[in-house]
mmCIF file of C-alpha atoms in Angstrom:
data_model
loop_
_atom_site.group_PDB
_atom_site.id
_atom_site.type_symbol
_atom_site.label_atom_id
_atom_site.label_comp_id
_atom_site.label_asym_id
_atom_site.label_seq_id
_atom_site.Cartn_x
_atom_site.Cartn_y
_atom_site.Cartn_z
ATOM 1 C CA MET A 1 -11.680 15.817 -15.329
ATOM 2 C CA LYS A 2 -14.903 16.195 -17.346
ATOM 3 C CA LYS A 3 -15.664 12.564 -16.572
ATOM 4 C CA LEU A 4 -15.323 13.290 -12.842
ATOM 5 C CA PHE A 5 -17.782 16.182 -13.038
ATOM 6 C CA ALA A 6 -20.189 14.046 -15.053
ATOM 7 C CA PHE A 7 -19.980 11.289 -12.436
ATOM 8 C CA VAL A 8 -20.745 13.748 -9.618
ATOM 9 C CA ALA A 9 -23.735 15.097 -11.564
ATOM 10 C CA VAL A 10 -25.110 11.585 -12.058
ATOM 11 C CA MET A 11 -24.686 10.843 -8.341
ATOM 12 C CA LEU A 12 -26.528 14.026 -7.391
ATOM 13 C CA ILE A 13 -29.442 13.210 -9.698
ATOM 14 C CA PHE A 14 -29.564 9.611 -8.510
ATOM 15 C CA THR A 15 -29.509 10.409 -4.806
ATOM 16 C CA ALA A 16 -31.914 13.327 -5.152
ATOM 17 C CA SER A 17 -34.439 11.071 -6.873
ATOM 18 C CA TYR A 18 -34.404 8.788 -3.826
ATOM 19 C CA ALA A 19 -34.198 11.533 -1.215
ATOM 20 C CA GLN A 20 -36.599 11.399 1.706
ATOM 21 C CA HIS A 21 -36.839 12.965 5.142
ATOM 22 C CA GLY A 22 -34.736 10.743 7.399
ATOM 23 C CA ARG A 23 -32.846 11.196 10.585
ATOM 24 C CA ARG A 24 -29.623 12.003 8.690
ATOM 25 C CA SER A 25 -30.865 13.466 5.427
ATOM 26 C CA ASN A 26 -28.736 16.442 4.322
ATOM 27 C CA TRP A 27 -26.220 15.878 7.103
ATOM 28 C CA LEU A 28 -22.618 16.896 6.423
ATOM 29 C CA THR A 29 -19.745 14.708 7.502
ATOM 30 C CA ILE A 30 -15.975 15.000 7.825
ATOM 31 C CA ALA A 31 -13.570 12.116 8.430
ATOM 32 C CA VAL A 32 -9.920 11.236 8.860
ATOM 33 C CA LYS A 33 -8.737 7.908 7.505
ATOM 34 C CA GLY A 34 -5.795 5.719 6.679
ATOM 35 C CA GLY A 35 -5.183 2.488 4.853
ATOM 36 C CA TYR A 36 -2.527 -0.164 4.293
ATOM 37 C CA GLY A 37 -2.359 -3.082 1.904
ATOM 38 C CA ASN A 38 -0.694 -4.222 -1.285
ATOM 39 C CA SER A 39 -0.257 -2.998 -4.838
ATOM 40 C CA ILE A 40 0.443 -4.741 -8.132
ATOM 41 C CA MET A 41 1.615 -3.048 -11.318
ATOM 42 C CA PHE A 42 0.342 -5.473 -13.947
ATOM 43 C CA CYS A 43 2.796 -5.582 -16.843
ATOM 44 C CA PRO A 44 2.015 -8.256 -19.504
ATOM 45 C CA ALA A 45 5.419 -7.834 -21.186
ATOM 46 C CA THR A 46 7.173 -9.518 -18.250
ATOM 47 C CA SER A 47 4.762 -12.447 -17.852
ATOM 48 C CA ASP A 48 6.799 -14.787 -20.080
ATOM 49 C CA THR A 49 10.226 -13.440 -19.191
ATOM 50 C CA GLU A 50 12.436 -16.158 -17.777
ATOM 51 C CA GLY A 51 14.059 -15.222 -14.493
ATOM 52 C CA PHE A 52 11.626 -12.384 -13.721
ATOM 53 C CA SER A 53 9.164 -12.596 -10.814
ATOM 54 C CA TYR A 54 6.789 -10.211 -9.046
ATOM 55 C CA ASP A 55 6.250 -9.797 -5.351
ATOM 56 C CA TYR A 56 2.448 -9.742 -5.274
ATOM 57 C CA MET A 57 2.433 -8.390 -1.719
ATOM 58 C CA SER A 58 4.267 -5.133 -2.442
ATOM 59 C CA PRO A 59 3.058 -2.566 0.115
ATOM 60 C CA SER A 60 0.766 0.400 -0.465
ATOM 61 C CA PHE A 61 -0.671 2.972 1.945
ATOM 62 C CA CYS A 62 -2.900 6.038 2.104
ATOM 63 C CA ALA A 63 -3.761 8.741 4.656
ATOM 64 C CA GLY A 64 -6.043 11.748 4.407
ATOM 65 C CA GLY A 65 -9.560 13.014 4.875
ATOM 66 C CA ARG A 66 -13.083 12.800 3.514
ATOM 67 C CA LEU A 67 -15.914 15.322 3.184
ATOM 68 C CA GLY A 68 -19.394 14.036 2.462
ATOM 69 C CA MET A 69 -23.092 14.747 2.460
ATOM 70 C CA ILE A 70 -25.984 12.362 3.052
ATOM 71 C CA LEU A 71 -28.745 13.203 0.597
ATOM 72 C CA ALA A 72 -31.076 10.380 1.585
ATOM 73 C CA ASP A 73 -31.509 8.088 4.565
ATOM 74 C CA TYR A 74 -28.767 5.716 3.431
ATOM 75 C CA LEU A 75 -27.166 7.260 0.345
ATOM 76 C CA GLY A 76 -24.639 10.048 0.073
ATOM 77 C CA ILE A 77 -21.722 11.445 -1.903
ATOM 78 C CA SER A 78 -18.175 11.888 -0.675
ATOM 79 C CA ALA A 79 -14.895 13.419 -1.812
ATOM 80 C CA GLU A 80 -11.557 12.236 -0.414
ATOM 81 C CA VAL A 81 -8.046 13.626 -0.703
ATOM 82 C CA LEU A 82 -5.336 11.109 0.198
ATOM 83 C CA ALA A 83 -1.553 11.084 0.267
ATOM 84 C CA SER A 84 -0.707 7.637 -1.096
ATOM 85 C CA GLY A 85 2.219 5.411 -1.921
ATOM 86 C CA TYR A 86 2.394 2.372 -4.210
ATOM 87 C CA GLN A 87 5.183 -0.106 -4.884
ATOM 88 C CA GLN A 88 6.013 -3.037 -7.101
ATOM 89 C CA LYS A 89 8.825 -5.233 -5.842
ATOM 90 C CA TYR A 90 10.417 -7.670 -8.277
ATOM 91 C CA THR A 91 13.399 -9.947 -8.821
ATOM 92 C CA TYR A 92 15.167 -10.720 -12.078
ATOM 93 C CA ASN A 93 18.209 -12.648 -13.180
ATOM 94 C CA ASP A 94 20.811 -10.409 -14.792
ATOM 95 C CA ALA A 95 21.836 -12.360 -17.917
ATOM 96 C CA GLY A 96 22.179 -15.511 -15.838
ATOM 97 C CA LYS A 97 24.778 -13.947 -13.566
ATOM 98 C CA GLN A 98 22.956 -12.941 -10.407
ATOM 99 C CA ASN A 99 19.501 -12.289 -9.015
ATOM 100 C CA ILE A 100 18.735 -8.589 -8.618
ATOM 101 C CA ASP A 101 15.994 -7.235 -6.379
ATOM 102 C CA GLY A 102 14.282 -4.041 -7.445
ATOM 103 C CA THR A 103 11.322 -1.822 -6.546
ATOM 104 C CA LEU A 104 9.207 0.594 -8.518
ATOM 105 C CA LYS A 105 7.992 3.198 -6.031
ATOM 106 C CA PHE A 106 5.288 5.812 -6.639
ATOM 107 C CA SER A 107 4.070 8.757 -4.544
ATOM 108 C CA THR A 108 0.657 10.189 -5.452
ATOM 109 C CA THR A 109 -2.119 12.457 -4.310
ATOM 110 C CA ASP A 110 -5.397 10.574 -4.763
ATOM 111 C CA ILE A 111 -8.818 12.181 -5.228
ATOM 112 C CA PHE A 112 -11.689 9.735 -4.748
ATOM 113 C CA LEU A 113 -15.296 10.688 -5.537
ATOM 114 C CA SER A 114 -17.798 8.107 -4.387
ATOM 115 C CA LEU A 115 -21.414 7.180 -4.063
ATOM 116 C CA ARG A 116 -21.683 5.753 -0.548
ATOM 117 C CA TYR A 117 -24.341 3.581 1.108
ATOM 118 C CA ALA A 118 -24.440 3.204 4.892
ATOM 119 C CA GLY A 119 -27.101 1.116 6.627
ATOM 120 C CA ASP A 120 -28.523 1.295 10.131
ATOM 121 C CA TYR A 121 -26.726 -1.906 11.121
ATOM 122 C CA GLY A 122 -23.236 -0.615 10.400
ATOM 123 C CA PHE A 123 -22.637 -1.954 6.882
ATOM 124 C CA TYR A 124 -21.331 0.407 4.201
ATOM 125 C CA ALA A 125 -20.389 0.193 0.536
ATOM 126 C CA GLU A 126 -18.825 2.733 -1.824
ATOM 127 C CA LEU A 127 -18.112 3.015 -5.535
ATOM 128 C CA GLY A 128 -16.557 5.694 -7.700
ATOM 129 C CA PRO A 129 -13.622 6.996 -9.757
ATOM 130 C CA LYS A 130 -10.236 7.693 -8.220
ATOM 131 C CA ILE A 131 -7.706 9.939 -9.906
ATOM 132 C CA SER A 132 -4.068 9.632 -8.793
ATOM 133 C CA LEU A 133 -1.756 12.600 -9.400
ATOM 134 C CA VAL A 134 1.810 11.277 -9.586
ATOM 135 C CA SER A 135 4.458 13.363 -7.818
ATOM 136 C CA LYS A 136 7.337 10.831 -7.767
ATOM 137 C CA ALA A 137 8.285 7.620 -9.555
ATOM 138 C CA ASP A 138 11.563 5.878 -8.721
ATOM 139 C CA ARG A 139 13.211 2.597 -9.670
ATOM 140 C CA LEU A 140 15.310 1.275 -6.808
ATOM 141 C CA ASP A 141 17.805 -1.426 -7.760
ATOM 142 C CA VAL A 142 21.573 -1.587 -8.273
ATOM 143 C CA ASN A 143 21.334 1.687 -10.217
ATOM 144 C CA PRO A 144 18.538 3.797 -8.641
ATOM 145 C CA ASN A 145 16.808 6.088 -11.114
ATOM 146 C CA ASP A 146 14.082 8.704 -11.264
ATOM 147 C CA VAL A 147 11.721 7.208 -13.862
ATOM 148 C CA LYS A 148 8.832 9.655 -13.640
ATOM 149 C CA GLU A 149 9.318 10.663 -17.275
ATOM 150 C CA LEU A 150 8.253 7.155 -18.298
ATOM 151 C CA PHE A 151 4.848 7.522 -16.672
ATOM 152 C CA GLY A 152 1.866 9.814 -17.040
ATOM 153 C CA ASP A 153 1.218 12.667 -14.641
ATOM 154 C CA LYS A 154 -1.925 10.894 -13.464
ATOM 155 C CA PHE A 155 -3.920 7.702 -13.800
ATOM 156 C CA MET A 156 -7.582 7.002 -13.160
ATOM 157 C CA SER A 157 -8.931 3.920 -11.405
ATOM 158 C CA VAL A 158 -12.298 2.439 -10.572
ATOM 159 C CA ALA A 159 -12.504 1.931 -6.798
ATOM 160 C CA PHE A 160 -14.903 -0.174 -4.742
ATOM 161 C CA GLY A 161 -15.053 -0.603 -0.996
ATOM 162 C CA LEU A 162 -17.146 -2.178 1.708
ATOM 163 C CA GLY A 163 -16.964 -2.627 5.452
ATOM 164 C CA PHE A 164 -18.701 -2.226 8.768
ATOM 165 C CA MET A 165 -18.853 0.186 11.692
ATOM 166 C CA PRO A 166 -17.873 -1.301 15.062
ATOM 167 C CA TYR A 167 -19.009 2.006 16.562
ATOM 168 C CA ASN A 168 -22.012 3.792 15.024
ATOM 169 C CA GLY A 169 -23.060 6.701 17.239
ATOM 170 C CA GLU A 170 -25.380 9.590 16.560
ATOM 171 C CA LYS A 171 -22.583 11.929 15.434
ATOM 172 C CA VAL A 172 -19.422 9.808 15.533
ATOM 173 C CA GLN A 173 -18.677 6.633 13.580
ATOM 174 C CA VAL A 174 -15.636 4.365 13.461
ATOM 175 C CA SER A 175 -15.457 2.107 10.424
ATOM 176 C CA LEU A 176 -13.223 -0.738 9.275
ATOM 177 C CA GLY A 177 -13.288 -1.820 5.680
ATOM 178 C CA PHE A 178 -11.624 -2.983 2.489
ATOM 179 C CA ARG A 179 -11.052 -1.025 -0.718
ATOM 180 C CA ALA A 180 -9.784 -2.188 -4.086
ATOM 181 C CA ALA A 181 -8.882 -0.004 -7.067
ATOM 182 C CA TYR A 182 -7.887 -0.904 -10.619
ATOM 183 C CA CYS A 183 -6.691 1.267 -13.513
ATOM 184 C CA PRO A 184 -7.905 -0.300 -16.803
ATOM 185 C CA LYS A 185 -5.711 1.920 -19.013
ATOM 186 C CA ASN A 186 -1.991 1.943 -19.640
ATOM 187 C CA PHE A 187 -0.139 4.033 -17.055
ATOM 188 C CA LEU A 188 3.098 4.208 -19.059
ATOM 189 C CA GLU A 189 3.507 7.452 -20.969
ATOM 190 C CA ALA A 190 6.397 6.218 -23.096
ATOM 191 C CA GLN A 191 6.748 2.793 -24.678
ATOM 192 C CA LYS A 192 9.914 2.136 -22.695
ATOM 193 C CA ASN A 193 11.089 -0.507 -20.277
ATOM 194 C CA PRO A 194 10.342 0.703 -16.719
ATOM 195 C CA TYR A 195 12.376 -2.132 -15.154
ATOM 196 C CA GLY A 196 15.612 -1.638 -17.080
ATOM 197 C CA ILE A 197 15.710 -5.336 -17.979
ATOM 198 C CA ASN A 198 17.478 -6.089 -21.249
ATOM 199 C CA GLU A 199 16.168 -9.652 -21.428
ATOM 200 C CA VAL A 200 12.581 -8.547 -22.122
ATOM 201 C CA ASN A 201 12.050 -8.586 -25.882
ATOM 202 C CA THR A 202 8.943 -6.544 -26.670
ATOM 203 C CA ASN A 203 7.926 -3.366 -28.437
ATOM 204 C CA THR A 204 4.768 -2.928 -26.407
ATOM 205 C CA TRP A 205 4.967 -1.923 -22.775
ATOM 206 C CA GLU A 206 1.876 -1.520 -20.623
ATOM 207 C CA MET A 207 1.361 -1.096 -16.903
ATOM 208 C CA LYS A 208 -1.999 -1.117 -15.111
ATOM 209 C CA PRO A 209 -1.957 -0.401 -11.340
ATOM 210 C CA PHE A 210 -4.056 -2.368 -8.855
ATOM 211 C CA SER A 211 -4.284 -1.893 -5.102
ATOM 212 C CA ALA A 212 -6.171 -3.506 -2.223
ATOM 213 C CA GLN A 213 -6.133 -1.960 1.252
ATOM 214 C CA ALA A 214 -7.645 -2.300 4.689
ATOM 215 C CA ILE A 215 -9.176 1.073 5.641
ATOM 216 C CA LEU A 216 -9.708 2.624 9.094
ATOM 217 C CA GLU A 217 -11.884 5.752 9.320
ATOM 218 C CA VAL A 218 -13.199 8.031 12.070
ATOM 219 C CA ASN A 219 -16.215 10.003 10.888
ATOM 220 C CA TYR A 220 -17.996 12.995 12.472
ATOM 221 C CA PHE A 221 -21.345 14.551 11.501
ATOM 222 C CA PHE A 222 -20.792 18.264 12.049
ATOM 223 C CA ALA A 223 -23.669 20.081 10.342
ATOM 224 C CA THR A 224 -26.815 19.823 8.261
ATOM 225 C CA PHE A 225 -27.889 21.624 5.123
ATOM 226 C CA GLY A 226 -31.417 22.940 5.505
ATOM 227 C CA SER A 227 -33.811 25.869 5.784
ATOM 228 C CA ALA A 228 -33.113 28.606 8.321
ATOM 229 C CA THR A 229 -35.839 30.622 10.048
ATOM 230 C CA CYS A 230 -35.755 33.092 7.167
ATOM 231 C CA GLY A 231 -36.542 30.302 4.736
ATOM 232 C CA ARG A 232 -33.169 30.321 2.969
ATOM 233 C CA GLN A 233 -31.007 27.228 2.540
ATOM 234 C CA ARG A 234 -27.886 27.333 4.697
ATOM 235 C CA ILE A 235 -25.437 25.154 6.601
ATOM 236 C CA ILE A 236 -26.518 24.727 10.220
ATOM 237 C CA PHE A 237 -23.708 23.564 12.506
ATOM 238 C CA PHE A 238 -24.464 21.162 15.326
ATOM 239 C CA PRO A 239 -23.798 22.350 18.880
#
């Protein structure tokens, strides 16, 4: 959490140093958004396991909202809260007897803090940390199990996105884009087999989540942060 606060502080200093009086400087924005794509739970221990295969197009999704502030003509900071789901589908051969299909399924609440650039011609790019708070983790196969105890309560990823705005009005924007996120640290809390596969012979288990999603967002500029007639700084809502 300290790293998240440090990142926000750096973004504030960076954007403030470039701040200038523009048509959207200090504007506040709120958005609703959703995304759909794929997720991969990279697990090196299974890479050389005979009879085990990943489905690299396992689905993932997100839905939620974003609150942001433009501190310069093109640069701003944003905070998102998203209800998300990630999966890893796989197939393995049970001791040479039969092929078994399984799925690791995760439900999370994601918090994404980003530095965001948006140009006059509709292009945008974003970069920042994303923390995923895990509420459920299940293994769905011939013997479904709750496996949350094998994983940490959260994992942190580095997320990057870019896209364009097919509609870029004065107060309303509609954007389409792509976002990828990768967790560089081990997500497994315990050094145990999350797949329940006896054929994997290893003492070291690691899992590093990756996701890539198409993102749709509707954004509305609802207020500005500036000086009132009394000279004090306040939020001024648009009519």
